[in-house]
Amino acid sequence: MESYDEVIAFLGEWGYYQWTIFFSLSSIVIPNGYLALLMVFLADTPQHHCRLNNSSNVSFMNLSFQLPMEEMAGEKTYSKCTRYRIDKDARFNGTAVEHCVDGWVFSTERYTSTIVTQWDLVCDQNWKGPFTTSVFFIGVLFGSIISGQLSDRHGRKPVLFGAIAIRSTAGFLQLASQSWEMFCTLHFFVGLGDVSSYLTAFVLGIEILGKSERVAFSTLGICMFFAIGYILLPVLAYLIRDWKMLLLTLTLPEILYVALWWIIPESPRWLFTQGRKEEAEAILKVAARRNGITHVGAIFNTTYITVDPTDTKRHSQKYLDLIATTNIKNVTVILLLIWLICTIGYYGLSLSTPNLHGDPYINCFISAASEIVVYVIVWWLIRASPRRIVIAIFLLLSGSMLLFIQLVPSTLQLVVTILVMIGKSGVTAAFTIVYIYSSELYPTVVRNMGVGVCSIASRISNIFSPYISYMVIHSGVLPFILMGSFMIISGLISLLLPETHNQPLPETIQQMQPINCSTAIKRINFCTVSHDHAAPRQD
């Protein structure tokens, strides 16, 4: 029997149709590159002190006898949350202190305004800054939960454009926020739409494009455009120092995505698994005409591997299908662990880069630009290299670099920054591969749900990632030790997964390959595969 890739081979490689899908879906993820890290600049806290004598014109360089001194990180600095009390003669007492009852004065040296200056998110309210990013990731968590099931049940295309609509609408409404609570609530919906659009665009491209285009789309396409969005963040943040104007500049271009509704089709592969053979053939015939192929007969004939409609319906609706057999359960558990650790490493290090030694704009730009190089390397490697070996190497490299930081003297902060950048590049590469790897491991009937549930696990840990950047400031090397150890563990675990390189995508759960366990490891119950594991491949 023929596989789906063999059935659509008549379309050829890299025709007009493939290039259109490649660039259309890749462009959709540009906002994903900056939305998750937007609060690095939108919620940054400028230098500040209590408003003195109800005036905002007090110089930051002339605060003697007006503000008490405090010790922070071994250095003496003016208090940011208290001031000397003013006596009846309008003079500073010099001994008694009080909280900032008249508000704060913020430095405008770096920012004209941020959400911190907008709503005074400092001192006893300083938890609200990182919590805003956490709310975004809570939205990402909910989006991961619902988008996979909705996409597998109702189709990739409607979920994709519905998610874009939610993301952009919430972004525009944030500009009119009257309070931090309103802004934060809307940021939840930005996160929900953000991850839903990314996951669905990724799966849609994987299913529409052929084998050769699929690898390029997963690296040079969707990931490269993600990096472009990431690069835009520090550049635009440097040029636009007002948070509302920056947010408007980043949100306004999303209106252009409306035109893509008439360009991006539904997944023919998904349509066929739903028993909608005629619709799938109609899309493929349109694709053939775009590629200059005029004579196309019946596409899905009796030699194509068939899917039981009853089984298809069941698999499009239940997350329990991800643990329906011993083999898919083992694959799911391992992937969940890898996704969780990759997410901690990627976002933990990305959010921490502005807090490292040097200019925050330059650090963020270098961190973003390095991803371009990483994606090119990943694309070159996975074309001819085993997936599980490559992902293991990058995770082990990243973990080793982060663990090495504890041996670097505190005076060599530049070396620490370099090691963090190398570690971040390694986990970026691993994160890129795990998306591709997961989509190849799961069969079509549960692919979007499989990738979605992996994203769910990773987003649970992501909710706490904004606080890692604060831990880096106050706890030194401890967060690097934790992240480095986790990455080394996940790199070793990834070697248990089956290889998907040069293998056709499985259509049903029974076509999945069994996990790779050595003779010794097979004795462990976790790796024991019973008779219900993958049946022989039918290609």
Coordinates of C-alpha atoms in Angstrom, one line a residue:
M1 CA 0.0 0.0 0.0
E2 CA 1.1 3.5 -0.7
S3 CA 1.8 6.1 1.9
Y4 CA 0.2 9.6 1.8
D5 CA 3.6 11.1 0.7
E6 CA 3.7 8.7 -2.2
V7 CA 0.2 9.5 -3.2
I8 CA 0.9 13.3 -3.5
A9 CA 4.3 12.8 -5.1
F10 CA 2.7 13.7 -8.5
L11 CA 2.7 17.4 -7.3
G12 CA 6.5 17.4 -7.5
E13 CA 8.8 19.3 -5.2
W14 CA 8.9 23.1 -4.5
G15 CA 6.4 24.1 -7.1
Y16 CA 4.3 27.3 -6.9
Y17 CA 1.8 25.7 -4.6
Q18 CA 4.5 24.5 -2.1
W19 CA 6.2 27.9 -2.0
T20 CA 2.9 29.7 -1.4
I21 CA 2.1 27.4 1.5
F22 CA 5.6 27.7 2.9
F23 CA 5.7 31.5 3.0
S24 CA 2.1 32.0 4.0
L25 CA 2.2 29.7 7.0
S26 CA 5.7 30.9 8.0
S27 CA 4.7 34.6 8.0
I28 CA 1.9 33.8 10.5
V29 CA 4.4 33.0 13.2
I30 CA 6.3 36.3 13.1
P31 CA 4.2 37.7 16.0
N32 CA 4.9 34.5 18.0
G33 CA 8.6 35.6 18.0
Y34 CA 8.0 38.7 20.1
L35 CA 4.7 38.3 22.0
A36 CA 6.0 35.8 24.6
L37 CA 9.0 38.1 25.3
L38 CA 7.2 41.4 24.9
M39 CA 7.1 42.1 28.6
V40 CA 10.9 42.2 28.8
F41 CA 10.5 45.8 27.6
L42 CA 6.8 46.6 28.2
A43 CA 7.0 45.6 31.9
D44 CA 10.6 46.7 32.6
T45 CA 11.1 48.7 35.7
P46 CA 13.0 52.0 35.3
Q47 CA 15.0 53.6 38.1
H48 CA 12.6 55.2 40.5
H49 CA 12.2 56.7 44.0
C50 CA 9.4 58.1 46.1
R51 CA 7.9 61.4 45.0
L52 CA 9.3 64.1 47.3
N53 CA 7.1 66.9 48.5
N54 CA 4.5 65.9 45.9
S55 CA 6.9 67.0 43.1
S56 CA 8.2 65.0 40.1
N57 CA 11.1 67.3 39.3
V58 CA 13.5 66.1 41.9
S59 CA 16.8 65.1 40.3
F60 CA 18.0 61.5 40.6
M61 CA 21.4 62.9 41.3
N62 CA 20.4 65.2 44.2
L63 CA 18.6 63.0 46.7
S64 CA 20.8 63.4 49.8
F65 CA 19.0 63.9 53.1
Q66 CA 15.7 63.2 51.3
L67 CA 15.8 59.4 50.8
P68 CA 17.2 56.8 53.2
M69 CA 20.1 54.5 52.0
E70 CA 19.6 50.7 51.7
E71 CA 22.0 47.9 50.8
M72 CA 21.2 45.8 47.7
A73 CA 23.5 43.2 46.3
G74 CA 26.3 44.5 48.5
E75 CA 26.0 48.1 47.4
K76 CA 24.5 51.1 49.0
T77 CA 21.7 52.8 47.1
Y78 CA 18.8 55.2 47.7
S79 CA 15.6 53.5 48.8
K80 CA 13.0 53.0 46.1
C81 CA 10.1 52.3 48.4
T82 CA 10.5 54.7 51.4
R83 CA 11.4 58.3 52.1
Y84 CA 12.1 60.5 55.1
R85 CA 9.0 61.8 56.7
I86 CA 8.2 65.5 56.3
D87 CA 7.6 67.4 59.5
K88 CA 5.1 70.2 60.1
D89 CA 7.6 72.8 58.8
A90 CA 7.8 71.0 55.4
R91 CA 11.3 69.8 56.2
F92 CA 12.6 66.3 55.9
N93 CA 12.8 64.7 59.3
G94 CA 16.0 62.7 58.5
T95 CA 15.2 59.9 60.9
A96 CA 11.6 58.7 60.6
V97 CA 10.7 57.0 57.3
E98 CA 7.4 56.4 55.5
H99 CA 6.2 54.7 52.4
C100 CA 5.8 56.5 49.1
V101 CA 2.4 58.0 50.0
D102 CA 2.6 60.5 47.1
G103 CA 3.6 58.0 44.5
W104 CA 6.9 57.6 42.6
V105 CA 9.1 59.4 40.2
F106 CA 10.4 57.3 37.3
S107 CA 13.5 57.9 35.2
T108 CA 12.8 58.5 31.5
E109 CA 16.4 57.8 30.5
R110 CA 15.5 54.5 28.9
Y111 CA 11.7 54.5 28.6
T112 CA 9.1 57.1 28.0
S113 CA 6.6 54.8 29.7
T114 CA 6.0 51.1 30.5
I115 CA 3.1 49.4 32.1
V116 CA 5.1 49.6 35.4
T117 CA 5.2 53.4 35.2
Q118 CA 1.6 53.5 33.9
W119 CA 0.2 51.7 37.0
D120 CA 3.0 52.1 39.6
L121 CA 3.9 48.4 39.6
V122 CA 6.8 48.8 42.1
C123 CA 7.6 48.0 45.7
D124 CA 4.7 46.0 47.2
Q125 CA 3.2 45.8 43.7
N126 CA 6.4 44.6 41.9
W127 CA 5.1 41.1 41.6
K128 CA 2.6 42.3 39.0
G129 CA 5.3 42.8 36.4
P130 CA 6.4 39.2 36.1
F131 CA 2.9 38.0 36.8
T132 CA 1.7 39.7 33.6
T133 CA 4.0 37.4 31.6
S134 CA 2.8 34.4 33.7
V135 CA -0.8 35.3 32.8
F136 CA 0.3 35.2 29.1
F137 CA 1.6 31.7 29.6
I138 CA -1.6 30.7 31.5
G139 CA -3.4 31.7 28.3
V140 CA -0.8 29.7 26.3
L141 CA -1.6 26.7 28.5
F142 CA -5.4 27.0 27.9
G143 CA -4.7 27.5 24.2
S144 CA -2.6 24.4 24.0
I145 CA -5.4 22.4 25.7
I146 CA -8.2 23.5 23.4
S147 CA -6.6 24.2 20.1
G148 CA -5.4 20.6 19.5
Q149 CA -8.7 19.1 20.1
L150 CA -10.6 21.8 18.2
S151 CA -8.2 21.4 15.3
D152 CA -8.5 17.6 15.1
R153 CA -12.3 17.8 15.4
H154 CA -13.2 20.8 13.2
G155 CA -10.1 21.3 11.0
R156 CA -6.8 23.1 10.9
K157 CA -7.8 26.2 8.9
P158 CA -10.8 27.6 11.0
V159 CA -8.8 27.1 14.2
L160 CA -5.8 28.9 12.7
F161 CA -7.6 32.0 11.7
G162 CA -9.8 32.1 14.7
A163 CA -6.7 32.1 16.9
I164 CA -5.2 35.0 14.8
A165 CA -8.4 36.9 15.3
I166 CA -8.3 36.4 19.1
R167 CA -4.7 37.3 19.3
S168 CA -4.9 40.6 17.4
T169 CA -8.2 41.7 18.8
A170 CA -7.0 41.3 22.4
G171 CA -3.8 43.2 21.4
F172 CA -5.8 46.2 20.1
L173 CA -8.0 46.2 23.2
Q174 CA -4.9 46.3 25.5
L175 CA -4.2 49.8 24.1
A176 CA -7.4 51.0 25.8
S177 CA -6.8 49.3 29.1
Q178 CA -7.9 51.5 32.0
S179 CA -6.2 49.4 34.7
W180 CA -3.5 46.7 35.1
E181 CA -6.2 44.1 35.8
M182 CA -7.8 44.9 32.4
F183 CA -4.5 44.7 30.6
C184 CA -3.6 41.5 32.3
T185 CA -6.9 39.8 31.5
L186 CA -6.5 40.7 27.8
H187 CA -2.9 39.4 27.9
F188 CA -4.4 36.0 28.8
F189 CA -6.3 36.0 25.4
V190 CA -3.2 37.2 23.6
G191 CA -1.4 34.1 24.9
L192 CA -4.3 31.8 24.1
G193 CA -4.4 33.0 20.5
D194 CA -0.6 33.1 20.2
V195 CA 0.0 29.4 20.9
S196 CA -3.1 28.2 19.1
S197 CA -2.0 29.9 15.9
Y198 CA 1.6 28.6 16.2
L199 CA 0.7 25.0 16.8
T200 CA -2.0 24.9 14.1
A201 CA 0.2 26.6 11.5
F202 CA 3.0 24.2 12.3
V203 CA 0.8 21.1 12.0
L204 CA -1.0 22.4 8.9
G205 CA 2.4 22.9 7.1
I206 CA 3.7 19.5 8.2
E207 CA 0.5 17.8 6.7
I208 CA 0.2 19.8 3.5
L209 CA 3.9 19.8 2.4
G210 CA 5.7 16.8 1.1
K211 CA 8.7 15.1 2.8
S212 CA 11.5 17.3 1.5
E213 CA 9.6 20.6 2.0
R214 CA 8.5 19.5 5.5
V215 CA 12.0 19.7 6.9
A216 CA 12.7 23.1 5.4
F217 CA 9.4 24.4 6.6
S218 CA 10.1 23.2 10.2
T219 CA 13.4 25.0 10.3
L220 CA 14.1 27.6 7.6
G221 CA 10.4 28.4 7.5
I222 CA 8.4 28.6 10.6
C223 CA 11.4 28.8 13.0
M224 CA 13.3 31.3 10.9
F225 CA 10.2 33.6 10.8
F226 CA 9.8 33.2 14.5
A227 CA 13.4 34.4 14.9
I228 CA 12.6 37.4 12.6
G229 CA 9.8 38.3 15.0
Y230 CA 12.1 37.9 17.9
I231 CA 14.7 40.2 16.3
L232 CA 12.1 42.9 15.6
L233 CA 11.4 43.1 19.4
P234 CA 14.6 44.7 20.6
V235 CA 15.0 46.8 17.4
L236 CA 11.5 48.3 17.7
A237 CA 11.7 48.6 21.5
Y238 CA 14.9 50.6 21.1
L239 CA 13.3 52.9 18.6
I240 CA 9.9 53.2 20.3
R241 CA 10.2 53.9 24.1
D242 CA 6.4 54.3 24.8
W243 CA 4.7 51.0 25.6
K244 CA 1.4 51.9 23.8
M245 CA 3.1 53.0 20.6
L246 CA 5.3 49.9 20.7
L247 CA 2.3 47.6 21.2
L248 CA 0.3 49.3 18.4
T249 CA 3.3 49.0 16.0
L250 CA 3.6 45.3 16.7
T251 CA -0.2 44.5 16.5
L252 CA -1.3 46.6 13.6
P253 CA 0.3 44.4 10.8
E254 CA -1.7 41.4 11.9
I255 CA -4.7 42.8 9.9
L256 CA -2.8 41.7 6.7
Y257 CA -3.3 38.0 7.7
V258 CA -7.0 38.3 6.7
A259 CA -5.9 37.9 3.0
L260 CA -4.3 34.5 3.7
W261 CA -7.8 33.0 4.2
W262 CA -8.1 32.7 0.4
I263 CA -4.6 31.3 0.0
I264 CA -4.1 28.7 2.7
P265 CA -6.3 25.6 2.2
E266 CA -7.5 23.0 4.7
S267 CA -5.2 20.0 5.2
P268 CA -6.0 17.3 2.6
R269 CA -4.4 14.7 4.9
W270 CA -6.8 15.6 7.7
L271 CA -9.8 15.7 5.4
F272 CA -9.1 12.2 4.2
T273 CA -8.8 10.8 7.7
Q274 CA -12.2 12.4 8.4
G275 CA -13.7 10.5 5.4
R276 CA -14.0 13.7 3.3
K277 CA -12.2 12.2 0.3
E278 CA -13.8 14.4 -2.3
E279 CA -12.8 17.6 -0.5
A280 CA -9.2 16.4 -0.1
E281 CA -9.0 15.5 -3.8
A282 CA -10.4 18.9 -4.8
I283 CA -7.6 20.7 -2.9
L284 CA -4.9 18.5 -4.4
K285 CA -6.2 19.1 -7.9
V286 CA -6.1 22.9 -7.3
A287 CA -2.5 22.4 -6.0
A288 CA -1.7 20.5 -9.2
R289 CA -3.1 23.2 -11.4
R290 CA -1.0 25.8 -9.5
N291 CA 2.1 23.7 -10.2
G292 CA 1.2 23.4 -13.9
I293 CA -0.1 19.9 -13.8
T294 CA -3.3 19.7 -15.9
H295 CA -4.2 16.1 -16.1
V296 CA -5.0 14.5 -12.8
G297 CA -7.0 11.4 -12.4
A298 CA -8.3 9.7 -9.2
I299 CA -5.9 10.5 -6.4
F300 CA -7.0 8.2 -3.6
N301 CA -7.5 4.8 -5.0
T302 CA -7.7 1.4 -3.4
T303 CA -3.9 1.1 -3.1
Y304 CA -3.8 4.0 -0.6
I305 CA -3.8 3.0 3.0
T306 CA -7.3 3.3 4.4
V307 CA -8.5 4.5 7.7
D308 CA -11.6 3.2 9.4
P309 CA -14.1 6.0 9.7
T310 CA -15.2 4.8 13.1
D311 CA -11.6 4.8 14.3
T312 CA -11.0 8.2 12.8
K313 CA -14.0 9.7 14.6
R314 CA -12.9 8.3 17.8
H315 CA -9.3 9.5 17.4
S316 CA -10.4 13.0 16.6
Q317 CA -12.1 13.5 19.9
K318 CA -10.3 11.9 22.8
Y319 CA -7.0 12.9 24.5
L320 CA -7.1 9.4 26.1
D321 CA -6.0 8.1 22.7
L322 CA -2.5 9.4 23.5
I323 CA -2.2 6.6 26.1
A324 CA -4.4 4.1 24.3
T325 CA -1.5 1.6 23.8
T326 CA 1.6 1.0 25.8
N327 CA 3.8 2.3 23.0
I328 CA 2.0 5.6 22.4
K329 CA 1.8 6.1 26.2
N330 CA 5.6 5.6 26.5
V331 CA 6.3 8.0 23.6
T332 CA 3.9 10.6 25.2
V333 CA 5.5 10.4 28.6
I334 CA 9.0 10.9 27.2
L335 CA 8.0 13.7 24.9
L336 CA 6.2 15.5 27.8
L337 CA 9.4 15.5 29.9
I338 CA 11.5 16.8 27.0
W339 CA 9.1 19.5 26.1
L340 CA 8.8 20.6 29.7
I341 CA 12.5 20.9 30.2
C342 CA 13.1 22.6 26.8
T343 CA 10.5 25.2 27.6
I344 CA 12.1 25.9 31.0
G345 CA 15.5 26.3 29.4
Y346 CA 14.4 28.4 26.4
Y347 CA 12.1 30.9 28.0
G348 CA 14.1 31.0 31.3
L349 CA 17.3 32.0 29.4
S350 CA 15.5 34.3 26.9
L351 CA 13.8 36.3 29.7
S352 CA 17.1 36.4 31.6
T353 CA 19.3 37.8 28.8
P354 CA 18.4 41.5 29.4
N355 CA 19.4 41.0 33.0
L356 CA 22.9 39.8 32.1
H357 CA 26.0 42.0 31.9
G358 CA 25.7 44.6 29.2
D359 CA 23.0 46.6 27.4
P360 CA 19.6 44.9 27.5
Y361 CA 18.7 45.8 23.9
I362 CA 22.0 44.4 22.6
N363 CA 21.8 41.3 24.7
C364 CA 18.2 40.6 23.5
F365 CA 19.2 41.3 19.9
I366 CA 22.2 38.9 20.1
S367 CA 20.0 36.3 21.7
A368 CA 17.5 36.7 18.9
A369 CA 20.0 36.9 16.0
S370 CA 21.8 33.7 17.2
E371 CA 18.6 31.8 16.6
I372 CA 18.9 32.5 12.8
V373 CA 22.3 30.7 12.9
V374 CA 20.8 27.9 15.0
Y375 CA 17.9 27.2 12.7
V376 CA 20.2 27.0 9.6
I377 CA 22.4 24.5 11.5
V378 CA 19.4 22.5 12.5
W379 CA 18.0 22.5 9.0
W380 CA 21.4 21.2 7.7
L381 CA 21.6 18.5 10.4
I382 CA 18.2 17.0 10.3
R383 CA 18.1 16.5 6.6
A384 CA 20.6 13.6 7.0
S385 CA 20.9 13.0 10.7
P386 CA 18.9 10.9 13.2
R387 CA 16.4 13.1 15.1
R388 CA 17.0 11.6 18.5
I389 CA 20.8 11.7 18.3
V390 CA 20.8 15.4 17.3
I391 CA 18.3 16.5 20.0
A392 CA 20.3 14.6 22.6
I393 CA 23.6 16.3 21.5
F394 CA 22.1 19.8 21.7
L395 CA 20.5 19.2 25.1
L396 CA 23.7 17.8 26.5
L397 CA 25.7 20.7 25.1
S398 CA 23.3 23.3 26.5
G399 CA 23.2 21.6 29.9
S400 CA 27.0 21.4 30.1
M401 CA 27.5 25.1 29.3
L402 CA 25.0 26.1 32.0
L403 CA 26.6 23.9 34.6
F404 CA 30.0 25.3 33.7
I405 CA 28.9 28.8 34.8
Q406 CA 29.3 28.0 38.5
L407 CA 33.1 27.6 37.9
V408 CA 33.4 31.0 36.3
P409 CA 34.7 33.8 38.7
S410 CA 32.1 36.5 39.4
T411 CA 34.5 39.1 37.9
L412 CA 34.2 37.5 34.5
Q413 CA 30.7 38.4 33.7
L414 CA 31.4 38.5 30.0
V415 CA 32.3 34.8 30.1
V416 CA 29.0 34.1 31.9
T417 CA 27.1 35.9 29.2
I418 CA 28.8 33.9 26.4
L419 CA 28.1 30.6 28.2
V420 CA 24.5 31.6 28.6
M421 CA 24.2 32.5 24.9
I422 CA 25.7 29.1 23.9
G423 CA 23.4 27.3 26.3
K424 CA 20.4 29.2 25.0
S425 CA 21.4 28.4 21.4
G426 CA 21.7 24.7 22.3
V427 CA 18.2 24.5 23.9
T428 CA 16.8 26.6 21.0
A429 CA 18.1 23.9 18.6
A430 CA 16.6 21.2 20.7
F431 CA 13.3 23.0 21.0
T432 CA 13.2 23.3 17.2
I433 CA 13.8 19.6 16.7
V434 CA 11.3 18.5 19.3
Y435 CA 8.5 20.2 17.4
I436 CA 9.5 18.4 14.2
Y437 CA 10.2 15.1 16.0
S438 CA 6.9 15.1 17.9
S439 CA 4.8 15.8 14.7
E440 CA 6.6 12.9 13.0
L441 CA 6.1 10.5 16.0
Y442 CA 2.4 11.0 16.3
P443 CA 0.0 9.6 13.7
T444 CA -2.3 11.9 11.7
V445 CA -5.5 11.0 13.6
V446 CA -4.0 12.5 16.9
R447 CA -1.1 14.6 15.6
N448 CA -2.5 18.0 16.5
M449 CA -3.7 16.7 19.9
G450 CA -0.3 15.0 20.5
V451 CA 1.7 18.2 19.8
G452 CA -0.9 20.2 21.7
V453 CA -0.7 18.0 24.9
C454 CA 3.1 18.2 24.8
S455 CA 2.7 22.0 24.6
I456 CA 0.3 21.8 27.6
A457 CA 3.0 20.2 29.8
S458 CA 5.6 22.7 28.7
R459 CA 3.3 25.7 29.3
I460 CA 2.7 24.6 32.9
S461 CA 6.3 25.2 33.6
N462 CA 6.4 28.3 31.5
I463 CA 4.0 30.0 33.9
F464 CA 6.9 30.2 36.3
S465 CA 9.6 31.1 33.8
P466 CA 9.3 34.9 34.2
Y467 CA 10.5 34.5 37.8
I468 CA 13.7 32.7 36.6
S469 CA 15.0 36.1 35.4
Y470 CA 14.5 37.5 38.9
M471 CA 16.2 34.4 40.4
V472 CA 19.2 35.1 38.2
I473 CA 19.5 38.6 39.8
H474 CA 19.2 37.4 43.4
S475 CA 20.4 33.8 43.4
G476 CA 23.5 33.9 41.1
V477 CA 24.2 30.5 39.5
L478 CA 21.5 28.5 41.2
P479 CA 19.0 28.8 38.3
F480 CA 21.7 27.8 35.8
I481 CA 22.6 24.7 37.8
L482 CA 18.9 23.6 37.9
M483 CA 18.3 24.3 34.2
G484 CA 21.6 22.6 33.2
S485 CA 20.9 19.5 35.2
F486 CA 17.4 19.2 33.7
M487 CA 18.7 19.5 30.2
I488 CA 21.3 16.8 30.7
I489 CA 18.6 14.4 32.0
S490 CA 16.3 15.2 29.1
G491 CA 19.1 14.7 26.6
L492 CA 19.7 11.1 27.9
I493 CA 16.0 10.3 28.0
S494 CA 15.5 11.4 24.3
L495 CA 17.7 8.5 23.2
L496 CA 14.8 6.1 24.1
L497 CA 12.5 7.4 21.4
P498 CA 12.2 5.7 18.0
E499 CA 13.8 7.2 14.9
T500 CA 11.6 9.0 12.3
H501 CA 14.2 10.1 9.8
N502 CA 13.4 8.9 6.3
Q503 CA 10.2 7.2 7.6
P504 CA 6.7 8.0 6.3
L505 CA 4.3 9.8 8.7
P506 CA 2.1 7.3 10.5
E507 CA -1.6 7.7 9.8
T508 CA -2.9 5.5 12.7
I509 CA -1.8 4.6 16.2
Q510 CA -1.0 1.0 15.1
Q511 CA 1.6 2.3 12.6
M512 CA 3.7 4.0 15.2
Q513 CA 7.2 2.6 15.8
P514 CA 8.1 1.1 19.2
I515 CA 10.4 3.0 21.5
N516 CA 14.1 2.0 21.5
C517 CA 15.1 0.3 24.8
S518 CA 18.3 -1.7 25.3
T519 CA 18.1 -5.1 26.8
A520 CA 18.9 -3.8 30.3
I521 CA 16.4 -1.0 30.1
K522 CA 13.7 -3.4 28.8
R523 CA 13.5 -4.9 32.2
I524 CA 12.2 -1.6 33.6
N525 CA 8.4 -1.5 33.5
F526 CA 8.5 2.0 31.9
C527 CA 10.0 0.6 28.7
T528 CA 8.1 -2.7 28.6
V529 CA 6.1 -2.9 25.4
S530 CA 3.3 -5.4 25.4
H531 CA 1.5 -7.0 22.4
D532 CA -0.5 -3.8 21.8
H533 CA 2.5 -1.8 20.7
A534 CA 3.0 -0.7 17.1
A535 CA 2.1 -3.2 14.4
P536 CA 4.4 -3.7 11.4
R537 CA 4.5 -0.6 9.2
Q538 CA 2.3 -0.8 6.1
D539 CA 3.8 1.4 3.5

